[in-house]
Amino acid sequence: MENEPFDAGAALAQLKRFQRRTVDYVFDRLHGADPVRQFLVADEVGLGKTMVARGVIAKTIEALWNRPKRIDILYICSNQAIAAQNLKRLNVLGDRVATAESSTRITLIPLQLRGERDLSANKVNFIRSTTGVVEERALLLRLLEAMGYPFTPLRNALQVDAKGSWDDWVKGMTLQGIDPTIVSNFHDAVRRDPSLSSAIDEMISLFPRRQPTYPDEKRWKRNEVIGALRSKLSHACVSALKPDLIILDEFQRFRELLRGKGEPAELARALFDYSDDTASARTLLLSATPYKMLTLSGDEPDDGDHYEDFLETIEFLYGRDKGTTIKVELDREMRRFRKLLQQLPTSATDAKRARNKVQRTLKRVMARTERVCSTAERDSMLAEPSINVPLAPSDLLQAEAFSRVARAVDAREIIEYWKSAPYLLNFMRDYTLKHRLKDKAANSNPALISALSDAQALGISREQVEAYQPIDPANGRLRALMADLFDSGLHQHLWLPPAVTYYGPASEGTPATKALVFSAWQMVPDALAALLSYEAERRMGAASVVRSYSEATRRRPLQFKLVDGRPAAMRALHLIYPSPTLAR
C-alpha cells in the first residue's frame, strides 16, 4: 500500500472553489516557472487557510512521491493547542502511512530520528517552539558528558526546577542511535565558540553539589549557558530535517524572524534556506494579519509603523538575495502610486500602470482572499448580512461629552473609539486618554472637572447595574448587534446546535451560525462581552431570582458536586450537554 502512487484528488475535492484556486496558485509559485522559496497566504479570518495548507501539502506529496528521498513536511506552530487542532486537518495520508509526530522542540529531533520513532518513516512532522523541557536538558547533559565535561556538576546545573524525576530522565537518556552528524555538529559548534566553552567551565564550577536553592547570580549564568547550548543544538539539528515544505502558521507571532537578527532568526533562516543536491525547501506562511495594519499618530513608537512593517514582510518573503532590492523598489513605486492617486483624474493612466506594477511585485510572494462581497463569484465561506446601524441622540451626547474630556487632558480626538464601543471611560484600559486622565486627575482643572461630571452622568453606574436596570447601548453598531441577537430570541435557547451538524439530520430552516466581530481596539471585546452578557441575564429575568447583580455573580446555579461520594444536584446536567443517551 505504501508504494502505491499518492493521488491528491481526494484532499483537493474537499476544498471550496476559491480555496482550490489559491492552492493551485501557491503551488505554481513554489514549483512552477521562476519559483519563489517563500509564499504568504493572507486570507481573511474564517476563509480556511488551514485547508489551503492541506491542499498544498497534498500536491507537494503527489509531486515528490516517486523520488527515492523521503518527504519531510514541517508544520511550525507557536503553541500546542493550535497544532493539536490542525493535526487531523493537515493529514492527507490517512491511515496509509504514519504521518504525524507529536508537537515537539526542534532540539528533540535527534530523539525522533532513532528507534521506533524514525523520522524517515513519516511524511509529515510537526515542530513548534516552546520553553525548555526536561528531556532536552537531559540530552544536552549527555552530549556535554561525551565531550569530557564532568557528570555530577552538569547534572546539578541542568536540573533547573525539575524535581525527583530528573534523575530518571538522565538515567534513561543515552546517545545510542542518535545521528552521528548531529552529535558531531553540536560538538564542533561548542568547541569553535571559546566564550561558550569558558561559560560551561564557569557553570560547572558553580554547581559542584546539589542545593535546595541557588543564588540568583548562579541561576542567571546557568540559564544563559543553557540558552546558548539549546541554540547550538538547534542548528545542529537542521541538517537532520531536510525539509521539502515548511508551513509556518500564524506568521505574525514570529515577528523576530523579519528583523533577521538573533538566534531565532538565524535558525529560521537555516531552515528556510535549506537545500541539497535534489531539492530546496519551500516555505508556506499563513496569517490573516502578517503585518501591523494601521498606526496612528498617538501610538507608542515601540509598536512599530505599519508601512515599514509591510515592507519588512515583503523583504523577508523575497529572501536575503533579492529582498533588500525589492523592498527599495517597492517603496519607491508605492510612493509614486500615492502621488499619482492624489493627481487624479488627470493621472489615471499612469496610476493604473503603477498599481499593476505594485500588484505584480506583491503577487509573486503573497495572495489574499477577501470575504464574500469582494470575490467575483461570491463563493467564500462568510456572508456579511445587511444590518441597519441606527444612530440615537444618546450616542451623540456621549461623543460630545467624551470629546470634552479628551480635549481637557490634551488627548487626541476620540471619534474612532466612539464609533467602535460605548462608555469609553468605563472600558478603556491601556489607552493614552486613560493614562493622561489619571495623571491629571489630581489637578484642579475646572474644564476637566466639568467634562468628567457630564461624562459620568452618561456612564454606567453601580446602582444601575446592581438593580439590573436597562443600559442604553449608546452605540449604533452595538445597538444593531443586540437587535440581531435578542430580537430573534437567541438568548432564550438553552443550547444552540452547530450550523453544520456532527450527526443526525440537518435542522429545518435557517440554523443559527457564528458571527465574527472585527475591531482594532482592545476595549471592544470588553465592552461587547460585558454589555451583551448583562443584557442577556437581565432579559432572562435574573433580577427576579436574585436581589442584586453582585449576588448573581456569587451564586453558581450549575454547580455539580459529590455528597458522601455520590453525585448531587445533577438535575441541570442535561442543560450542559443534551445527549439522548444521557437523558435516558
Coordinates of C-alpha atoms in Angstrom, one line a residue:
M1 CA 0.0 0.0 0.0
E2 CA 2.8 2.4 0.9
N3 CA 4.3 2.0 -2.6
E4 CA 1.1 2.9 -4.4
P5 CA 1.2 6.4 -6.0
F6 CA -0.4 9.1 -3.9
D7 CA -3.3 11.0 -5.5
A8 CA -4.0 14.5 -4.3
G9 CA -7.5 14.4 -5.8
A10 CA -9.3 13.3 -2.6
A11 CA -7.8 16.1 -0.5
L12 CA -8.4 18.7 -3.2
A13 CA -12.0 17.7 -3.7
Q14 CA -12.8 18.8 -0.1
L15 CA -11.8 22.4 -0.9
K16 CA -14.2 25.2 -1.9
R17 CA -13.5 26.8 -5.3
F18 CA -11.7 29.8 -4.0
Q19 CA -9.6 27.6 -1.8
R20 CA -8.7 25.4 -4.8
R21 CA -7.7 28.5 -6.8
T22 CA -5.4 29.6 -4.0
V23 CA -3.8 26.1 -3.7
D24 CA -3.1 25.9 -7.5
Y25 CA -1.7 29.4 -7.5
V26 CA 0.5 28.8 -4.4
F27 CA 1.9 25.5 -5.8
D28 CA 2.7 27.2 -9.1
R29 CA 4.5 30.0 -7.4
L30 CA 6.5 27.5 -5.3
H31 CA 7.3 24.9 -8.0
G32 CA 6.4 26.4 -11.4
A33 CA 8.4 28.6 -13.8
D34 CA 10.6 31.2 -12.0
P35 CA 9.6 29.8 -8.5
V36 CA 10.0 31.6 -5.1
R37 CA 11.2 29.9 -1.9
Q38 CA 8.6 31.6 0.4
F39 CA 5.0 32.4 -0.1
L40 CA 2.4 34.0 2.1
V41 CA -1.3 33.2 2.2
A42 CA -3.0 36.1 4.0
D43 CA -6.7 35.1 3.5
E44 CA -9.1 36.9 5.9
V45 CA -10.1 35.2 9.1
G46 CA -12.6 32.3 8.6
L47 CA -11.7 31.6 5.0
G48 CA -9.8 28.3 5.7
K49 CA -6.1 28.9 5.5
T50 CA -5.5 25.5 7.1
M51 CA -7.5 23.9 4.3
V52 CA -5.3 25.7 1.7
A53 CA -2.2 24.4 3.5
R54 CA -3.8 20.9 3.4
G55 CA -4.2 21.3 -0.4
V56 CA -0.6 22.5 -0.9
I57 CA 0.6 19.5 1.2
A58 CA -1.4 17.1 -0.9
K59 CA 0.0 18.5 -4.2
T60 CA 3.6 18.5 -2.8
I61 CA 3.4 14.9 -1.7
E62 CA 1.9 13.9 -5.1
A63 CA 4.7 15.6 -6.9
L64 CA 7.5 14.2 -4.8
W65 CA 6.1 10.7 -4.0
N66 CA 8.1 8.7 -6.5
R67 CA 11.5 10.1 -5.7
P68 CA 13.9 8.0 -3.5
K69 CA 14.4 10.7 -0.9
R70 CA 11.8 10.8 1.9
I71 CA 9.3 13.7 2.0
D72 CA 9.6 16.0 5.1
I73 CA 6.8 18.5 5.6
L74 CA 7.3 20.6 8.7
Y75 CA 4.4 22.3 10.5
I76 CA 5.8 25.0 12.8
C77 CA 3.4 26.5 15.2
S78 CA 3.6 28.9 18.2
N79 CA 1.5 26.8 20.6
Q80 CA 0.5 23.2 21.2
A81 CA -3.3 23.9 21.1
I82 CA -3.2 25.2 17.6
A83 CA -1.0 22.3 16.4
A84 CA -3.4 19.7 18.0
Q85 CA -6.4 21.4 16.4
N86 CA -4.9 21.4 12.9
L87 CA -3.2 18.0 13.1
K88 CA -6.1 15.9 11.6
R89 CA -6.9 18.6 9.0
L90 CA -3.4 18.5 7.6
N91 CA -3.1 14.8 7.5
V92 CA -3.8 14.0 3.8
L93 CA -2.4 10.4 4.1
G94 CA -5.0 9.0 6.4
D95 CA -4.1 5.5 7.7
R96 CA -1.9 4.6 4.8
V97 CA 1.3 5.9 6.4
A98 CA 2.2 7.1 9.9
T99 CA 2.3 10.8 9.2
A100 CA 2.5 12.9 12.3
E101 CA 4.8 13.1 15.2
S102 CA 3.7 14.9 18.4
S103 CA 4.4 18.6 18.6
T104 CA 7.9 19.0 19.9
R105 CA 11.0 21.1 20.0
I106 CA 13.4 21.2 17.2
T107 CA 16.2 20.2 19.7
L108 CA 14.4 16.9 20.3
I109 CA 14.6 15.8 16.7
P110 CA 17.6 13.7 17.4
L111 CA 15.4 11.5 19.7
Q112 CA 12.8 11.2 17.0
L113 CA 15.4 10.0 14.5
R114 CA 16.2 6.9 16.4
G115 CA 14.5 3.7 17.3
E116 CA 10.8 3.1 16.5
R117 CA 10.2 6.8 16.0
D118 CA 12.4 7.1 13.0
L119 CA 11.6 10.3 11.2
S120 CA 12.2 8.7 7.8
A121 CA 9.1 6.6 8.3
N122 CA 6.9 9.7 8.4
K123 CA 5.6 12.0 5.7
V124 CA 4.6 14.9 8.0
N125 CA 6.5 16.1 11.1
F126 CA 5.1 18.8 13.4
I127 CA 7.7 21.1 15.2
R128 CA 7.0 24.0 17.4
S129 CA 9.0 26.5 19.5
T130 CA 8.4 26.4 23.3
T131 CA 10.3 26.9 26.5
G132 CA 13.0 24.4 27.7
V133 CA 11.9 20.9 28.7
V134 CA 13.5 18.3 30.9
E135 CA 14.1 15.8 28.1
E136 CA 16.0 18.4 26.2
R137 CA 18.3 19.3 29.1
A138 CA 19.0 15.6 29.7
L139 CA 20.1 15.3 26.1
L140 CA 22.3 18.3 26.5
L141 CA 23.9 16.7 29.6
R142 CA 24.8 13.5 27.7
L143 CA 26.2 15.5 24.7
L144 CA 28.4 17.5 27.0
E145 CA 29.4 14.5 29.0
A146 CA 30.6 12.9 25.7
M147 CA 32.9 15.9 25.3
G148 CA 34.6 15.1 28.6
Y149 CA 32.8 17.5 30.9
P150 CA 32.2 16.1 34.4
F151 CA 28.8 14.4 35.0
T152 CA 27.9 15.5 38.6
P153 CA 28.1 19.3 38.2
L154 CA 26.3 19.0 34.8
R155 CA 23.6 17.0 36.5
N156 CA 23.3 19.6 39.2
A157 CA 23.3 22.6 36.9
L158 CA 20.9 21.3 34.2
Q159 CA 18.3 20.0 36.7
V160 CA 16.9 23.6 36.9
D161 CA 13.4 23.3 38.5
A162 CA 12.9 19.6 37.8
K163 CA 12.1 17.5 40.9
G164 CA 12.6 13.9 41.7
S165 CA 12.0 12.7 38.1
W166 CA 15.2 14.5 36.9
D167 CA 17.5 11.6 37.8
D168 CA 15.2 9.2 36.0
W169 CA 15.3 11.4 32.8
V170 CA 19.1 11.5 33.0
K171 CA 19.4 7.7 33.6
G172 CA 17.2 6.9 30.7
M173 CA 18.9 9.3 28.3
T174 CA 21.6 7.9 26.0
L175 CA 23.2 8.9 22.7
Q176 CA 22.8 5.4 21.3
G177 CA 21.1 5.6 17.9
I178 CA 21.3 9.4 17.5
D179 CA 22.5 10.6 14.2
P180 CA 26.3 10.9 14.5
T181 CA 26.2 14.0 12.2
I182 CA 24.1 15.9 14.8
V183 CA 26.4 14.9 17.6
S184 CA 29.4 15.9 15.6
N185 CA 27.9 19.2 14.5
F186 CA 27.0 20.1 18.1
H187 CA 30.4 19.2 19.5
D188 CA 32.2 21.2 16.7
A189 CA 29.9 24.2 17.3
V190 CA 30.7 24.2 21.1
R191 CA 34.5 23.8 20.5
R192 CA 34.5 26.6 18.0
D193 CA 33.0 29.1 20.5
P194 CA 35.6 29.9 23.1
S195 CA 33.3 32.1 25.1
L196 CA 30.7 29.3 25.4
S197 CA 33.4 26.9 26.4
S198 CA 34.5 29.2 29.2
A199 CA 30.9 29.8 30.3
I200 CA 30.4 26.0 30.6
D201 CA 33.6 25.7 32.7
E202 CA 32.3 28.5 34.9
M203 CA 28.9 26.9 35.2
I204 CA 30.5 23.6 36.3
S205 CA 32.5 25.4 39.0
L206 CA 29.3 27.0 40.4
F207 CA 27.3 23.7 40.8
P208 CA 29.7 21.2 42.4
R209 CA 27.0 20.0 44.8
R210 CA 23.2 19.9 44.9
Q211 CA 21.4 22.5 46.9
P212 CA 17.7 23.2 47.7
T213 CA 18.1 26.6 46.2
Y214 CA 20.8 28.6 44.4
P215 CA 21.6 32.3 44.4
D216 CA 20.1 34.4 41.6
E217 CA 23.6 35.1 40.1
K218 CA 24.3 31.4 39.7
R219 CA 20.9 30.7 38.2
W220 CA 21.2 33.6 35.7
K221 CA 24.6 32.4 34.5
R222 CA 23.3 28.8 34.2
N223 CA 20.3 29.9 32.2
E224 CA 22.5 31.9 29.8
V225 CA 24.6 28.8 29.2
I226 CA 21.5 26.6 28.7
G227 CA 20.1 29.1 26.2
A228 CA 23.4 29.1 24.2
L229 CA 23.6 25.3 24.2
R230 CA 20.0 25.0 23.0
S231 CA 20.9 27.3 20.1
K232 CA 23.9 25.2 19.1
L233 CA 21.8 22.0 19.3
S234 CA 19.0 23.6 17.2
H235 CA 21.5 24.5 14.4
A236 CA 23.0 21.0 14.6
C237 CA 19.5 19.5 14.1
V238 CA 18.6 21.5 11.0
S239 CA 20.7 19.1 8.9
A240 CA 18.6 16.2 10.1
L241 CA 15.3 17.7 9.0
K242 CA 15.9 18.0 5.2
P243 CA 12.6 19.8 4.8
D244 CA 10.7 19.9 1.4
L245 CA 7.8 22.1 2.6
I246 CA 7.7 24.2 5.8
I247 CA 4.4 25.6 6.9
L248 CA 4.7 28.5 9.4
D249 CA 1.2 29.0 10.9
E250 CA 0.2 32.3 12.5
F251 CA 3.2 34.0 10.9
Q252 CA 2.6 37.3 12.8
R253 CA 3.6 35.5 16.0
F254 CA 7.1 35.1 14.7
R255 CA 7.9 38.8 14.4
E256 CA 11.6 38.4 15.3
L257 CA 12.2 36.5 12.0
L258 CA 11.6 39.6 9.9
R259 CA 14.4 41.5 11.6
G260 CA 16.9 38.8 10.7
K261 CA 18.8 39.2 14.0
G262 CA 19.4 36.9 16.9
E263 CA 19.4 33.1 17.2
P264 CA 15.7 32.5 16.4
A265 CA 16.1 34.4 13.1
E266 CA 19.3 32.6 12.2
L267 CA 17.8 29.2 12.9
A268 CA 14.7 30.0 10.9
R269 CA 16.9 31.2 8.0
A270 CA 18.9 28.0 8.2
L271 CA 15.6 26.1 7.8
F272 CA 14.1 28.2 5.1
D273 CA 17.3 28.3 3.1
Y274 CA 17.9 24.5 3.3
S275 CA 18.8 22.8 0.1
D276 CA 20.6 19.6 -1.0
D277 CA 21.6 18.0 -4.3
T278 CA 18.0 17.1 -5.2
A279 CA 15.7 19.9 -3.9
S280 CA 15.3 23.1 -1.9
A281 CA 13.0 23.8 0.9
R282 CA 9.8 25.8 0.2
T283 CA 8.0 27.8 2.9
L284 CA 4.3 28.5 3.1
L285 CA 3.4 31.2 5.6
L286 CA -0.2 31.6 6.9
S287 CA -1.5 34.7 8.6
A288 CA -4.6 36.9 8.2
T289 CA -2.6 39.8 9.7
P290 CA 1.0 39.3 8.6
Y291 CA 2.0 42.9 9.4
K292 CA 0.6 45.7 11.5
M293 CA -2.3 47.1 9.5
L294 CA -2.6 50.6 10.9
T295 CA -0.7 53.0 13.1
L296 CA -2.0 56.4 14.2
S297 CA -0.2 59.5 15.4
G298 CA -0.8 58.8 19.0
D299 CA 0.5 55.2 19.0
E300 CA 3.6 54.3 21.0
P301 CA 6.8 54.3 19.0
D302 CA 7.7 50.8 20.2
D303 CA 4.6 49.4 18.5
G304 CA 6.2 49.9 15.1
D305 CA 5.0 51.5 11.9
H306 CA 2.5 49.7 9.7
Y307 CA 4.1 50.8 6.4
E308 CA 7.6 49.8 7.5
D309 CA 6.3 46.6 8.9
F310 CA 4.7 45.8 5.5
L311 CA 8.0 46.5 3.6
E312 CA 9.9 44.3 6.0
T313 CA 7.4 41.5 5.4
I314 CA 8.0 41.7 1.7
E315 CA 11.7 41.8 2.2
F316 CA 11.5 38.6 4.2
L317 CA 9.4 36.9 1.6
Y318 CA 11.8 37.6 -1.2
G319 CA 14.7 36.3 0.8
R320 CA 18.2 37.5 1.5
D321 CA 19.3 37.6 -2.1
K322 CA 16.6 39.8 -3.5
G323 CA 14.7 41.1 -0.5
T324 CA 16.6 44.3 0.1
T325 CA 16.5 45.4 -3.5
I326 CA 12.8 44.5 -3.9
K327 CA 12.0 46.4 -0.7
V328 CA 13.6 49.6 -2.0
E329 CA 12.0 49.3 -5.4
L330 CA 8.5 48.6 -4.0
D331 CA 8.8 51.5 -1.6
R332 CA 9.7 53.9 -4.5
E333 CA 6.8 52.5 -6.6
M334 CA 4.3 52.8 -3.7
R335 CA 5.2 56.4 -3.1
R336 CA 4.9 57.1 -6.8
F337 CA 1.5 55.4 -6.9
R338 CA 0.3 57.5 -3.9
K339 CA 1.3 60.8 -5.7
L340 CA -0.5 59.7 -8.8
L341 CA -3.6 59.0 -6.9
Q342 CA -3.5 62.5 -5.5
Q343 CA -3.4 63.8 -9.0
L344 CA -6.5 62.0 -10.3
P345 CA -8.3 62.2 -12.7
T346 CA -5.5 63.6 -15.0
S347 CA -3.1 60.8 -13.9
A348 CA -5.5 57.9 -14.3
T349 CA -3.4 56.0 -17.0
D350 CA -0.1 56.4 -15.1
A351 CA -1.8 55.4 -11.8
K352 CA -3.1 52.2 -13.3
R353 CA 0.3 51.3 -14.6
A354 CA 1.9 52.0 -11.2
R355 CA -0.9 49.9 -9.5
N356 CA -0.3 47.0 -11.8
K357 CA 3.4 47.1 -11.2
V358 CA 2.9 47.0 -7.4
Q359 CA 0.4 44.1 -7.8
R360 CA 2.8 42.1 -9.8
T361 CA 5.5 42.5 -7.2
L362 CA 3.2 41.5 -4.3
K363 CA 1.5 38.6 -6.1
R364 CA 4.8 36.9 -6.7
V365 CA 5.1 36.2 -3.0
M366 CA 1.6 36.6 -1.4
A367 CA -2.1 36.0 -2.1
R368 CA -5.2 37.2 -0.2
T369 CA -8.8 36.2 -0.5
E370 CA -11.4 38.7 0.9
R371 CA -14.8 37.9 2.2
V372 CA -17.9 37.4 0.0
C373 CA -18.6 40.9 -1.1
S374 CA -15.1 41.2 -2.5
T375 CA -15.0 38.0 -4.6
A376 CA -16.2 37.9 -8.2
E377 CA -18.2 34.7 -7.7
R378 CA -19.3 35.5 -4.2
D379 CA -18.3 32.0 -3.1
S380 CA -16.3 32.5 0.1
M381 CA -17.3 31.0 3.5
L382 CA -18.6 34.1 5.1
A383 CA -21.6 36.2 4.5
E384 CA -22.0 39.9 5.5
P385 CA -25.6 40.5 6.4
S386 CA -27.2 43.9 5.7
I387 CA -27.6 45.3 9.2
N388 CA -29.1 48.7 10.0
V389 CA -27.0 50.8 12.3
P390 CA -29.3 53.3 13.9
L391 CA -27.8 56.5 15.5
A392 CA -29.6 57.7 18.6
P393 CA -29.3 61.0 20.5
S394 CA -27.6 59.3 23.4
D395 CA -24.8 58.2 21.0
L396 CA -24.1 61.9 20.1
L397 CA -24.3 63.0 23.7
Q398 CA -21.6 60.5 24.6
A399 CA -19.4 61.6 21.7
E400 CA -19.7 65.2 22.8
A401 CA -19.0 64.5 26.5
F402 CA -16.0 62.2 26.0
S403 CA -14.6 64.6 23.4
R404 CA -14.6 67.3 26.0
V405 CA -12.7 65.0 28.4
A406 CA -10.1 64.2 25.8
R407 CA -9.6 67.9 25.0
A408 CA -9.2 68.8 28.7
V409 CA -6.3 66.3 29.0
D410 CA -4.7 67.1 25.6
A411 CA -5.5 63.7 24.2
R412 CA -6.3 63.1 20.5
E413 CA -9.8 63.1 19.2
I414 CA -11.9 60.1 20.3
I415 CA -14.2 59.7 17.2
E416 CA -12.7 56.3 16.2
Y417 CA -13.1 55.0 19.7
W418 CA -16.6 56.3 19.9
K419 CA -17.6 54.6 16.6
S420 CA -16.4 51.2 17.9
A421 CA -17.6 51.0 21.5
P422 CA -19.7 52.9 24.0
Y423 CA -18.9 54.1 27.6
L424 CA -15.2 54.8 26.8
L425 CA -14.3 55.8 30.4
N426 CA -15.8 52.5 31.7
F427 CA -14.0 50.2 29.3
M428 CA -10.7 51.9 28.3
R429 CA -7.7 50.4 30.0
D430 CA -4.3 51.0 28.4
Y431 CA -5.1 53.9 26.2
T432 CA -3.4 57.3 26.1
L433 CA -6.6 59.1 27.1
K434 CA -7.0 56.9 30.2
H435 CA -3.3 57.4 31.2
R436 CA -3.5 61.2 30.8
L437 CA -6.7 61.3 32.7
K438 CA -5.1 59.5 35.7
D439 CA -2.1 61.8 35.5
K440 CA -4.2 65.0 35.5
A441 CA -6.9 63.9 37.9
A442 CA -5.1 65.4 40.9
N443 CA -5.1 68.9 39.3
S444 CA -8.0 71.2 40.0
N445 CA -8.7 71.9 36.3
P446 CA -12.2 73.4 36.1
A447 CA -12.6 72.3 32.4
L448 CA -11.7 68.7 33.2
I449 CA -13.9 68.6 36.3
S450 CA -16.9 69.9 34.3
A451 CA -16.2 67.4 31.5
L452 CA -15.9 64.5 33.8
S453 CA -19.1 65.4 35.6
D454 CA -21.0 65.4 32.4
A455 CA -19.3 62.2 31.2
Q456 CA -20.0 60.4 34.5
A457 CA -23.7 61.2 34.2
L458 CA -23.7 59.5 30.8
G459 CA -21.7 56.5 32.0
I460 CA -22.7 53.2 33.7
S461 CA -23.4 53.5 37.4
R462 CA -23.1 50.8 40.1
E463 CA -26.6 51.4 41.2
Q464 CA -27.9 50.8 37.7
V465 CA -26.1 47.5 37.4
E466 CA -27.0 46.3 40.9
A467 CA -30.7 46.8 40.2
Y468 CA -30.5 45.1 36.7
Q469 CA -31.8 48.3 35.1
P470 CA -31.6 48.6 31.3
I471 CA -28.3 50.0 29.9
D472 CA -28.6 52.0 26.7
P473 CA -26.3 50.6 24.0
A474 CA -25.2 54.2 23.3
N475 CA -23.5 53.0 20.1
G476 CA -25.1 52.3 16.7
R477 CA -23.1 49.2 16.0
L478 CA -23.7 47.7 19.4
R479 CA -27.4 48.5 19.1
A480 CA -27.5 46.7 15.7
L481 CA -25.7 43.7 17.2
M482 CA -28.1 43.5 20.1
A483 CA -31.1 43.6 17.8
D484 CA -29.6 40.8 15.7
L485 CA -29.1 38.7 18.8
F486 CA -32.1 39.4 21.0
D487 CA -34.8 40.2 18.5
S488 CA -34.5 36.7 17.1
G489 CA -34.7 35.2 20.6
L490 CA -31.3 33.5 20.5
H491 CA -30.8 34.3 24.2
Q492 CA -33.8 32.2 25.1
H493 CA -32.2 28.9 23.9
L494 CA -30.6 26.7 26.4
W495 CA -28.3 25.2 23.7
L496 CA -27.6 26.0 20.1
P497 CA -26.9 23.2 17.7
P498 CA -24.0 23.6 15.3
A499 CA -24.7 25.2 11.9
V500 CA -23.3 22.0 10.3
T501 CA -24.5 19.1 12.4
Y502 CA -22.0 16.5 13.6
Y503 CA -24.5 13.6 13.4
G504 CA -28.2 13.2 12.6
P505 CA -30.3 15.1 10.1
A506 CA -29.7 18.8 9.5
S507 CA -32.1 21.2 11.3
E508 CA -35.0 22.6 9.4
G509 CA -35.0 26.3 8.4
T510 CA -32.0 28.6 8.7
P511 CA -29.7 27.4 11.5
A512 CA -28.0 29.8 13.9
T513 CA -24.4 30.3 12.9
K514 CA -21.3 32.1 14.0
A515 CA -20.8 35.8 13.9
L516 CA -17.3 37.4 13.7
V517 CA -16.8 40.9 15.1
F518 CA -13.6 42.6 13.8
S519 CA -12.1 45.6 15.6
A520 CA -8.7 47.1 16.1
W521 CA -9.4 48.4 19.6
Q522 CA -8.7 46.4 22.7
M523 CA -11.7 47.8 24.6
V524 CA -14.2 46.4 22.1
P525 CA -14.2 42.8 23.3
D526 CA -14.5 44.0 26.9
A527 CA -17.4 46.3 26.1
L528 CA -19.3 43.7 24.0
A529 CA -18.8 40.8 26.5
A530 CA -19.9 42.9 29.4
L531 CA -22.9 44.6 27.9
L532 CA -24.2 41.6 25.9
S533 CA -23.9 39.2 28.8
Y534 CA -25.5 41.7 31.2
E535 CA -28.4 42.3 28.8
A536 CA -28.9 38.5 28.3
E537 CA -29.1 38.0 32.1
R538 CA -31.4 40.9 32.5
R539 CA -33.8 39.6 29.8
M540 CA -33.8 36.1 31.2
G541 CA -35.2 37.5 34.5
A542 CA -32.2 37.4 36.7
A543 CA -33.5 40.4 38.7
S544 CA -36.5 38.3 39.7
V545 CA -34.3 35.5 41.0
V546 CA -31.6 37.4 42.9
R547 CA -31.7 40.7 44.7
S548 CA -28.7 42.3 43.0
Y549 CA -26.1 41.7 40.3
S550 CA -23.3 41.2 42.9
E551 CA -25.4 38.4 44.4
A552 CA -25.9 36.8 41.0
T553 CA -22.1 36.7 40.4
R554 CA -21.7 34.8 43.7
R555 CA -24.3 32.2 43.0
R556 CA -23.5 29.1 41.0
P557 CA -26.8 27.6 39.8
L558 CA -25.0 25.0 37.6
Q559 CA -22.8 23.6 40.4
F560 CA -22.2 19.9 40.4
K561 CA -20.8 18.2 43.5
L562 CA -20.4 14.9 45.4
V563 CA -22.2 14.3 48.7
D564 CA -21.0 11.3 50.6
G565 CA -19.3 10.1 47.5
R566 CA -22.4 10.2 45.3
P567 CA -23.3 12.8 42.7
A568 CA -25.7 15.5 43.9
A569 CA -27.6 18.4 42.2
M570 CA -27.3 16.8 38.8
R571 CA -30.7 17.9 37.6
A572 CA -29.2 20.7 35.4
L573 CA -26.6 18.4 33.7
H574 CA -28.9 18.0 30.7
L575 CA -28.7 21.7 30.1
I576 CA -24.9 21.4 29.6
Y577 CA -25.0 18.5 27.1
P578 CA -28.3 17.4 25.6
S579 CA -27.3 13.8 24.9
P580 CA -30.2 11.4 24.2
T581 CA -28.1 8.6 26.0
L582 CA -27.5 10.9 29.0
A583 CA -31.2 11.9 29.1
R584 CA -32.3 8.2 29.2

